[in-house]
Amino acid sequence: MNQEQTNITTGKQIRHLRTQLGMTQEELAGELNVTRQALSNWERDVNEPDLNMLKKICFLFGVNMDDFAKEVITKMETYEKKEKRQFNNFMFAKNSKAYSVYLLFRFVCSLAVSMSTVLSIVYHLEVVQLDAFQLVLVGTVQETSCFLFEMPTGVVADLYSRRRSVLIGMFLYGLGFLMEGALPWFAPVLLAQVVWGCGDTFITGALEAWIASEEEDKPIDKVFLRGSQMGQIGGVLGVVLGTLLGNINLQMPVILGGSLCLLLGLVLVRIMPETNFSPAIEERQGLLKDFVCLFKLNLGFVKGAPVLLALLAITLCGGLASEGFDRLSTAHFLDDTVIPVIGPLNSVTWFGVISLIGNGLGILASQLLIARMEKKGTVSRTSVVMSTSAGYILCLVLFAVGRSFWFMLLVFLLAGLMRTIKEPVLAAWMNDHVDEKMRATVFSTSGQLDSFGQIIGGPIVGLVAQQVSIPWGLVCTAFLLLPALFLVPVAGKKRD
């Protein structure tokens, strides 16, 4: 047997034959009378089935034991050539690799959303002509929608299909943005926030759970980091396109962004695979009863998982410490320093440049961390989350007390960079301590805690900024993340 053949393990053979027949792990495990986890371990080459089980597998797939390796190699080579030809012709099939689809999704979705939202406040003020109260109400309705729908949509993803949940989310995104851009009146714009906010919750949690299940053999840290990187690249392009189109017509980027979301949804219907999904509850009792049952299972699981509890608490702290930074940083630049005018860079265009620089730094940092993982095999999640949390607090305090524009710009960019690095690593850490069947629900819980933190932390920081000063509001924001510095070592030491 040549070198190429020896690289094809028993696990790869079993996985290939299963996917060729369109069977899920749950279905094959049932045919073999073993648990899904046992089958997953075979496919990931954690261990191998015994001789009797191999005979049973060969009989089930109609493969002779003596020709097992040779026949599978032939089928895999034929399949890979077919897949490559389909990709090159842009005729994607349902057998497209999940990892490639995930990266495509992160790039295009970020591009579409950034293009739709980059000038949304300007659009609301100049075209829709919202007053100050209506402007705040639009933002509040959108955040409240995300908070309320986060948990129910996560349960739907774990009960029915993560793929289906992502598809619903993309179509709601597109519908919401089209409604917002095509109907420039207060009531439709307000309703649009509910529609695309609901779409966001269908995607959040379901997307991470889907890729973690489909690509079990890949390092999940690298998958999430690469996805974050592709999202940042798409976001940069979306900001540029949205700004250029907005100078022509402020409705145009919103409508085109919504259309792109709908187009991506249609493409995903064709190319997005789902082979490893198994519902959290096998016997259905009706949607409401299933929801309650899964919620109780999820609550019981989280209570018995000390690492997961600590990580969810860190997420809550991150939400508490994010709203003040997002809302007050622009006001701090405008009120407490002098923004230099350099050629075409005035006080307005500077913020677009700062956004692009921040995204560029995030892309570079993600690439460096991925390169380090490829060289050393892994990174210490405890060290990464601890150092980025501490760095965020320090940079935010320095940003608050700074008065020099260039110094404030430096620490502002570093604070944003700390968040960019921390979030995918924290998500990967959480993924390792979540039961596969409840991934989407737990990730949705994480998103809901982040939203809850923003809802609670925002008014607290805003009150401090109003009664004392904006710099003190930013310092208060930094202090809200301090509990995370005590929670990270707890998560690092405990074992589920």
mmCIF file of C-alpha atoms in Angstrom, residues 145-166 168-169 172 194-207 209 287 291 294 439-445 447-448:
data_model
loop_
_atom_site.group_PDB
_atom_site.id
_atom_site.type_symbol
_atom_site.label_atom_id
_atom_site.label_comp_id
_atom_site.label_asym_id
_atom_site.label_seq_id
_atom_site.Cartn_x
_atom_site.Cartn_y
_atom_site.Cartn_z
ATOM 1 C CA SER A 145 -36.000 41.893 20.211
ATOM 2 C CA CYS A 146 -32.596 40.216 20.242
ATOM 3 C CA PHE A 147 -32.847 39.659 23.990
ATOM 4 C CA LEU A 148 -36.382 38.222 23.932
ATOM 5 C CA PHE A 149 -35.962 35.921 20.913
ATOM 6 C CA GLU A 150 -32.453 34.614 21.745
ATOM 7 C CA MET A 151 -33.445 31.635 23.892
ATOM 8 C CA PRO A 152 -36.530 30.439 21.901
ATOM 9 C CA THR A 153 -34.628 30.469 18.615
ATOM 10 C CA GLY A 154 -31.732 28.543 20.174
ATOM 11 C CA VAL A 155 -34.165 25.872 21.333
ATOM 12 C CA VAL A 156 -35.612 25.643 17.801
ATOM 13 C CA ALA A 157 -32.105 25.041 16.440
ATOM 14 C CA ASP A 158 -31.452 22.196 18.890
ATOM 15 C CA LEU A 159 -34.878 20.596 18.391
ATOM 16 C CA TYR A 160 -35.273 20.770 14.616
ATOM 17 C CA SER A 161 -32.179 21.788 12.648
ATOM 18 C CA ARG A 162 -29.248 24.202 13.041
ATOM 19 C CA ARG A 163 -29.071 24.541 9.248
ATOM 20 C CA ARG A 164 -32.743 25.427 9.045
ATOM 21 C CA SER A 165 -32.335 27.979 11.828
ATOM 22 C CA VAL A 166 -29.470 29.715 9.983
ATOM 23 C CA ILE A 168 -34.513 31.320 8.489
ATOM 24 C CA GLY A 169 -32.219 33.910 10.052
ATOM 25 C CA LEU A 172 -35.376 37.435 8.058
ATOM 26 C CA VAL A 194 -37.967 43.398 15.170
ATOM 27 C CA VAL A 195 -37.734 41.361 11.943
ATOM 28 C CA TRP A 196 -33.965 41.502 11.412
ATOM 29 C CA GLY A 197 -33.323 41.405 15.170
ATOM 30 C CA CYS A 198 -35.254 38.120 15.269
ATOM 31 C CA GLY A 199 -33.228 36.924 12.274
ATOM 32 C CA ASP A 200 -30.022 37.634 14.148
ATOM 33 C CA THR A 201 -31.119 35.407 17.038
ATOM 34 C CA PHE A 202 -31.924 32.538 14.662
ATOM 35 C CA ILE A 203 -28.298 32.676 13.466
ATOM 36 C CA THR A 204 -26.566 33.319 16.791
ATOM 37 C CA GLY A 205 -25.826 30.018 18.487
ATOM 38 C CA ALA A 206 -27.142 27.905 15.610
ATOM 39 C CA LEU A 207 -24.202 28.809 13.354
ATOM 40 C CA ALA A 209 -23.334 24.773 16.971
ATOM 41 C CA LEU A 287 -43.530 22.781 20.522
ATOM 42 C CA PHE A 291 -39.347 24.010 24.664
ATOM 43 C CA LEU A 294 -35.216 21.371 26.639
ATOM 44 C CA ARG A 439 -24.942 23.557 21.698
ATOM 45 C CA ALA A 440 -27.269 26.039 20.016
ATOM 46 C CA THR A 441 -29.307 26.597 23.187
ATOM 47 C CA VAL A 442 -26.202 27.201 25.298
ATOM 48 C CA PHE A 443 -24.661 29.545 22.713
ATOM 49 C CA SER A 444 -27.982 31.399 22.553
ATOM 50 C CA THR A 445 -27.956 31.648 26.345
ATOM 51 C CA GLY A 447 -25.778 35.699 23.522
ATOM 52 C CA GLN A 448 -28.745 36.495 25.732
#
